[in-house]
Amino acid sequence: MISRELYEEYARAIDANADLLQAAVARLAERLSGVPPSDIESSLTAAYAALVDRYGSFAAAIAVDFYAQQREACGVKAPFAAEMAESAPAWALRWDVADALSGEGLAQAVSRLGGRSVQRVMEQADDTLLRNARRDPARPKWALVPHSGACGWCAMLASNGFVYASESTANKSRHPNCRCRPVVDFDGDPLLEGYDCSRYEKEYLKARKAVEQDAREKWDAMSDGERERWKVKGKGAYD
């Protein structure tokens, strides 16, 4: 079982890091106010990337510490050295800035980057946990624990409960401002005190039932060409 105290300590630390990052990003508009318009994108990209790199490394270090403590708390004896994941790739950060600046002024762009920066550093913490889980011979399982007021997508992922790390897609679930957290457990019957994935599963199934008839009617009304565009490799077309 994951200690609730250990989890909440991790949550406070990772959220405090995100809060500090957002505050630092918010100050970029003032810092760059005198930069010529022709240099705004390059200057903002450099400043934004530096902040994401700095606070992303903090997030990864927090995740490594949580992983090691959880491993020890579960009594895992086999030696293993957890490692930090790398920062977001440069191309992704350039895209963040270009997208934020698209049709926007500097102040509005910086506001949008506040949420995107949280996504990037949280992804680095996620990658740290999940990559170590895949490497670890102890084979921990993972779950996504949504924060209060989490979006429907994250609630749907949470409905899966704990599954093997090799089946994980939690590190692909991030969106701007997302504060949900993947966690790992090394027990044979993993559990986080106070976390009830069955509640999310019931909500998901209720939502699916509410739209299923309408979705099937729309599917039946589609042409073969329209259906073909919805197909995804490895899944049934209707799925």
Tab-separated table of C-alpha atoms in Angstrom:
chain	number	residue	atom	x	y	z
A	1	MET	CA	0.000	0.000	0.000
A	2	ILE	CA	1.150	3.532	-0.754
A	3	SER	CA	1.437	5.552	2.419
A	4	ARG	CA	-1.045	8.413	2.336
A	5	GLU	CA	1.481	10.554	4.191
A	6	LEU	CA	4.178	9.765	1.626
A	7	TYR	CA	1.821	10.496	-1.275
A	8	GLU	CA	0.658	13.811	0.175
A	9	GLU	CA	4.269	14.834	0.803
A	10	TYR	CA	4.990	14.146	-2.862
A	11	ALA	CA	1.847	16.004	-3.951
A	12	ARG	CA	2.723	19.098	-1.918
A	13	ALA	CA	6.278	19.172	-3.243
A	14	ILE	CA	5.374	18.654	-6.895
A	15	ASP	CA	2.550	21.220	-6.710
A	16	ALA	CA	4.729	23.802	-4.942
A	17	ASN	CA	7.300	23.405	-7.717
A	18	ALA	CA	4.582	23.974	-10.328
A	19	ASP	CA	3.333	27.059	-8.475
A	20	LEU	CA	6.828	28.557	-8.405
A	21	LEU	CA	7.240	27.826	-12.115
A	22	GLN	CA	3.954	29.512	-13.027
A	23	ALA	CA	4.924	32.573	-11.010
A	24	ALA	CA	8.290	32.737	-12.797
A	25	VAL	CA	6.670	32.382	-16.228
A	26	ALA	CA	4.168	35.131	-15.377
A	27	ARG	CA	7.063	37.539	-14.848
A	28	LEU	CA	8.373	36.981	-18.387
A	29	ALA	CA	6.034	39.576	-19.864
A	30	GLU	CA	7.608	42.262	-17.697
A	31	ARG	CA	11.144	40.993	-18.305
A	32	LEU	CA	10.708	41.095	-22.088
A	33	SER	CA	8.633	44.275	-22.330
A	34	GLY	CA	11.468	46.238	-23.969
A	35	VAL	CA	12.459	43.592	-26.511
A	36	PRO	CA	11.902	44.583	-30.179
A	37	PRO	CA	8.936	42.791	-31.806
A	38	SER	CA	11.269	41.050	-34.253
A	39	ASP	CA	13.120	39.399	-31.353
A	40	ILE	CA	10.144	38.540	-29.134
A	41	GLU	CA	9.731	34.906	-30.231
A	42	SER	CA	13.415	33.985	-29.912
A	43	SER	CA	13.788	35.825	-26.589
A	44	LEU	CA	10.613	34.305	-25.150
A	45	THR	CA	11.623	30.828	-26.315
A	46	ALA	CA	15.034	31.094	-24.634
A	47	ALA	CA	13.582	32.413	-21.361
A	48	TYR	CA	10.714	29.894	-21.322
A	49	ALA	CA	13.013	26.951	-22.108
A	50	ALA	CA	15.382	27.944	-19.302
A	51	LEU	CA	12.539	27.976	-16.777
A	52	VAL	CA	11.079	24.655	-17.938
A	53	ASP	CA	14.531	23.072	-17.806
A	54	ARG	CA	15.197	24.398	-14.285
A	55	TYR	CA	11.855	23.507	-12.714
A	56	GLY	CA	11.598	20.301	-14.719
A	57	SER	CA	14.825	19.081	-13.130
A	58	PHE	CA	13.361	19.925	-9.716
A	59	ALA	CA	10.196	17.952	-10.566
A	60	ALA	CA	12.243	14.964	-11.740
A	61	ALA	CA	14.309	15.036	-8.534
A	62	ILE	CA	11.119	15.108	-6.443
A	63	ALA	CA	9.793	12.123	-8.412
A	64	VAL	CA	13.041	10.159	-7.932
A	65	ASP	CA	12.864	10.759	-4.191
A	66	PHE	CA	9.217	9.654	-4.068
A	67	TYR	CA	9.988	6.531	-6.109
A	68	ALA	CA	12.901	5.555	-3.857
A	69	GLN	CA	10.950	6.184	-0.660
A	70	GLN	CA	7.954	4.213	-1.886
A	71	ARG	CA	10.203	1.335	-2.924
A	72	GLU	CA	11.831	1.281	0.515
A	73	ALA	CA	8.483	1.576	2.319
A	74	CYS	CA	7.223	-1.505	0.464
A	75	GLY	CA	10.252	-3.504	1.611
A	76	VAL	CA	11.768	-4.119	-1.824
A	77	LYS	CA	15.252	-5.558	-1.257
A	78	ALA	CA	16.627	-5.844	-4.802
A	79	PRO	CA	19.042	-2.976	-5.531
A	80	PHE	CA	17.911	-0.365	-8.024
A	81	ALA	CA	18.999	3.204	-8.702
A	82	ALA	CA	16.190	5.447	-9.906
A	83	GLU	CA	17.159	8.040	-12.520
A	84	MET	CA	15.706	11.396	-13.554
A	85	ALA	CA	14.059	11.722	-16.956
A	86	GLU	CA	15.298	14.330	-19.387
A	87	SER	CA	13.694	17.735	-19.883
A	88	ALA	CA	11.114	18.394	-22.597
A	89	PRO	CA	12.679	18.392	-26.088
A	90	ALA	CA	13.625	21.756	-27.571
A	91	TRP	CA	11.211	21.357	-30.482
A	92	ALA	CA	8.266	20.987	-28.067
A	93	LEU	CA	9.205	24.168	-26.216
A	94	ARG	CA	9.579	26.073	-29.489
A	95	TRP	CA	6.130	24.848	-30.487
A	96	ASP	CA	4.688	25.992	-27.140
A	97	VAL	CA	5.940	29.527	-27.714
A	98	ALA	CA	4.946	29.701	-31.390
A	99	ASP	CA	1.468	28.426	-30.551
A	100	ALA	CA	1.094	30.840	-27.619
A	101	LEU	CA	2.159	33.814	-29.763
A	102	SER	CA	-0.137	32.900	-32.660
A	103	GLY	CA	-2.436	35.906	-32.969
A	104	GLU	CA	-1.695	37.003	-29.410
A	105	GLY	CA	0.258	39.773	-27.725
A	106	LEU	CA	3.119	39.097	-25.333
A	107	ALA	CA	1.005	39.283	-22.168
A	108	GLN	CA	-1.603	36.845	-23.505
A	109	ALA	CA	1.088	34.498	-24.798
A	110	VAL	CA	2.855	34.443	-21.433
A	111	SER	CA	-0.456	33.685	-19.714
A	112	ARG	CA	-0.986	30.686	-21.997
A	113	LEU	CA	2.574	29.496	-21.383
A	114	GLY	CA	1.903	29.391	-17.654
A	115	GLY	CA	-0.409	26.419	-18.107
A	116	ARG	CA	1.747	24.799	-20.763
A	117	SER	CA	4.861	25.048	-18.575
A	118	VAL	CA	3.094	23.097	-15.816
A	119	GLN	CA	2.286	20.400	-18.359
A	120	ARG	CA	5.932	20.136	-19.407
A	121	VAL	CA	7.447	19.861	-15.918
A	122	MET	CA	4.748	17.455	-14.745
A	123	GLU	CA	5.487	15.322	-17.819
A	124	GLN	CA	9.115	15.155	-16.730
A	125	ALA	CA	8.060	13.936	-13.279
A	126	ASP	CA	5.704	11.415	-14.928
A	127	ASP	CA	8.444	10.156	-17.218
A	128	THR	CA	10.775	9.775	-14.249
A	129	LEU	CA	8.310	7.539	-12.409
A	130	LEU	CA	7.174	5.518	-15.399
A	131	ARG	CA	10.568	4.961	-17.024
A	132	ASN	CA	11.987	3.736	-13.739
A	133	ALA	CA	8.953	1.504	-13.266
A	134	ARG	CA	9.639	-0.098	-16.651
A	135	ARG	CA	13.338	-0.634	-15.823
A	136	ASP	CA	12.840	-1.839	-12.264
A	137	PRO	CA	12.987	-5.634	-11.823
A	138	ALA	CA	10.533	-5.215	-8.924
A	139	ARG	CA	7.829	-4.544	-11.564
A	140	PRO	CA	5.715	-1.957	-9.754
A	141	LYS	CA	2.219	-1.110	-10.920
A	142	TRP	CA	0.959	2.407	-11.559
A	143	ALA	CA	-2.238	4.393	-11.377
A	144	LEU	CA	-3.235	7.956	-12.210
A	145	VAL	CA	-4.581	9.830	-9.180
A	146	PRO	CA	-6.686	12.793	-10.359
A	147	HIS	CA	-6.794	16.056	-8.454
A	148	SER	CA	-10.032	17.614	-7.214
A	149	GLY	CA	-12.018	18.863	-10.201
A	150	ALA	CA	-9.973	16.860	-12.713
A	151	CYS	CA	-11.173	16.785	-16.317
A	152	GLY	CA	-13.138	13.880	-17.786
A	153	TRP	CA	-10.108	12.547	-19.670
A	154	CYS	CA	-8.055	12.204	-16.492
A	155	ALA	CA	-11.020	10.731	-14.611
A	156	MET	CA	-11.351	8.128	-17.379
A	157	LEU	CA	-7.662	7.209	-17.033
A	158	ALA	CA	-8.079	7.011	-13.260
A	159	SER	CA	-10.892	4.491	-13.744
A	160	ASN	CA	-8.286	1.950	-14.917
A	161	GLY	CA	-6.796	1.697	-11.430
A	162	PHE	CA	-3.368	0.085	-11.039
A	163	VAL	CA	-1.979	-1.698	-14.120
A	164	TYR	CA	1.496	-2.821	-15.140
A	165	ALA	CA	3.857	-0.023	-16.121
A	166	SER	CA	4.486	-1.582	-19.531
A	167	GLU	CA	0.843	-0.932	-20.375
A	168	SER	CA	0.943	2.688	-19.236
A	169	THR	CA	-0.267	5.650	-21.238
A	170	ALA	CA	-0.392	8.044	-18.273
A	171	ASN	CA	2.692	9.882	-19.480
A	172	LYS	CA	0.775	10.771	-22.655
A	173	SER	CA	-2.223	12.194	-20.833
A	174	ARG	CA	-0.931	15.608	-19.783
A	175	HIS	CA	-2.637	18.808	-20.818
A	176	PRO	CA	-1.999	22.436	-19.805
A	177	ASN	CA	-2.458	23.115	-16.071
A	178	CYS	CA	-2.963	19.394	-15.309
A	179	ARG	CA	-2.041	18.533	-11.703
A	180	CYS	CA	-3.028	14.836	-11.705
A	181	ARG	CA	-0.266	12.456	-10.584
A	182	PRO	CA	0.826	8.975	-11.626
A	183	VAL	CA	1.890	6.877	-8.629
A	184	VAL	CA	3.616	3.515	-8.342
A	185	ASP	CA	3.139	0.699	-5.851
A	186	PHE	CA	5.314	-2.376	-5.334
A	187	ASP	CA	2.786	-4.483	-3.410
A	188	GLY	CA	1.122	-7.477	-5.015
A	189	ASP	CA	-2.272	-5.869	-4.384
A	190	PRO	CA	-1.515	-2.157	-4.909
A	191	LEU	CA	-3.583	0.422	-3.097
A	192	LEU	CA	-3.508	4.076	-2.145
A	193	GLU	CA	-5.468	4.908	0.968
A	194	GLY	CA	-8.447	7.092	0.046
A	195	TYR	CA	-8.133	6.410	-3.699
A	196	ASP	CA	-11.156	4.550	-5.112
A	197	CYS	CA	-10.688	3.852	-8.809
A	198	SER	CA	-14.028	1.989	-8.893
A	199	ARG	CA	-15.843	5.295	-8.361
A	200	TYR	CA	-14.233	6.689	-11.505
A	201	GLU	CA	-15.012	3.496	-13.373
A	202	LYS	CA	-18.706	3.793	-12.473
A	203	GLU	CA	-18.755	7.418	-13.625
A	204	TYR	CA	-17.060	6.469	-16.905
A	205	LEU	CA	-19.475	3.613	-17.619
A	206	LYS	CA	-22.436	5.865	-16.826
A	207	ALA	CA	-21.139	8.512	-19.230
A	208	ARG	CA	-20.467	5.897	-21.923
A	209	LYS	CA	-23.983	4.494	-21.580
A	210	ALA	CA	-25.457	7.993	-21.932
A	211	VAL	CA	-23.873	8.568	-25.355
A	212	GLU	CA	-23.613	5.039	-26.747
A	213	GLN	CA	-26.917	4.926	-28.645
A	214	ASP	CA	-26.323	8.317	-30.263
A	215	ALA	CA	-22.748	7.321	-31.176
A	216	ARG	CA	-23.888	4.062	-32.796
A	217	GLU	CA	-26.591	5.882	-34.770
A	218	LYS	CA	-24.010	8.347	-36.085
A	219	TRP	CA	-21.667	5.456	-36.918
A	220	ASP	CA	-24.391	3.650	-38.854
A	221	ALA	CA	-25.117	6.839	-40.807
A	222	MET	CA	-21.489	7.287	-41.918
A	223	SER	CA	-20.205	6.390	-45.362
A	224	ASP	CA	-17.456	3.770	-45.717
A	225	GLY	CA	-14.953	6.561	-46.319
A	226	GLU	CA	-15.968	8.414	-43.156
A	227	ARG	CA	-15.693	5.228	-41.095
A	228	GLU	CA	-12.247	4.519	-42.521
A	229	ARG	CA	-10.950	7.839	-41.173
A	230	TRP	CA	-11.962	6.843	-37.633
A	231	LYS	CA	-10.116	3.527	-37.646
A	232	VAL	CA	-7.080	3.170	-35.376
A	233	LYS	CA	-4.482	0.404	-35.681
A	234	GLY	CA	-4.963	-2.250	-33.017
A	235	LYS	CA	-8.553	-1.284	-32.185
A	236	GLY	CA	-11.962	-2.029	-33.588
A	237	ALA	CA	-13.247	0.809	-35.769
A	238	TYR	CA	-16.197	1.652	-33.520
A	239	ASP	CA	-13.934	1.773	-30.438
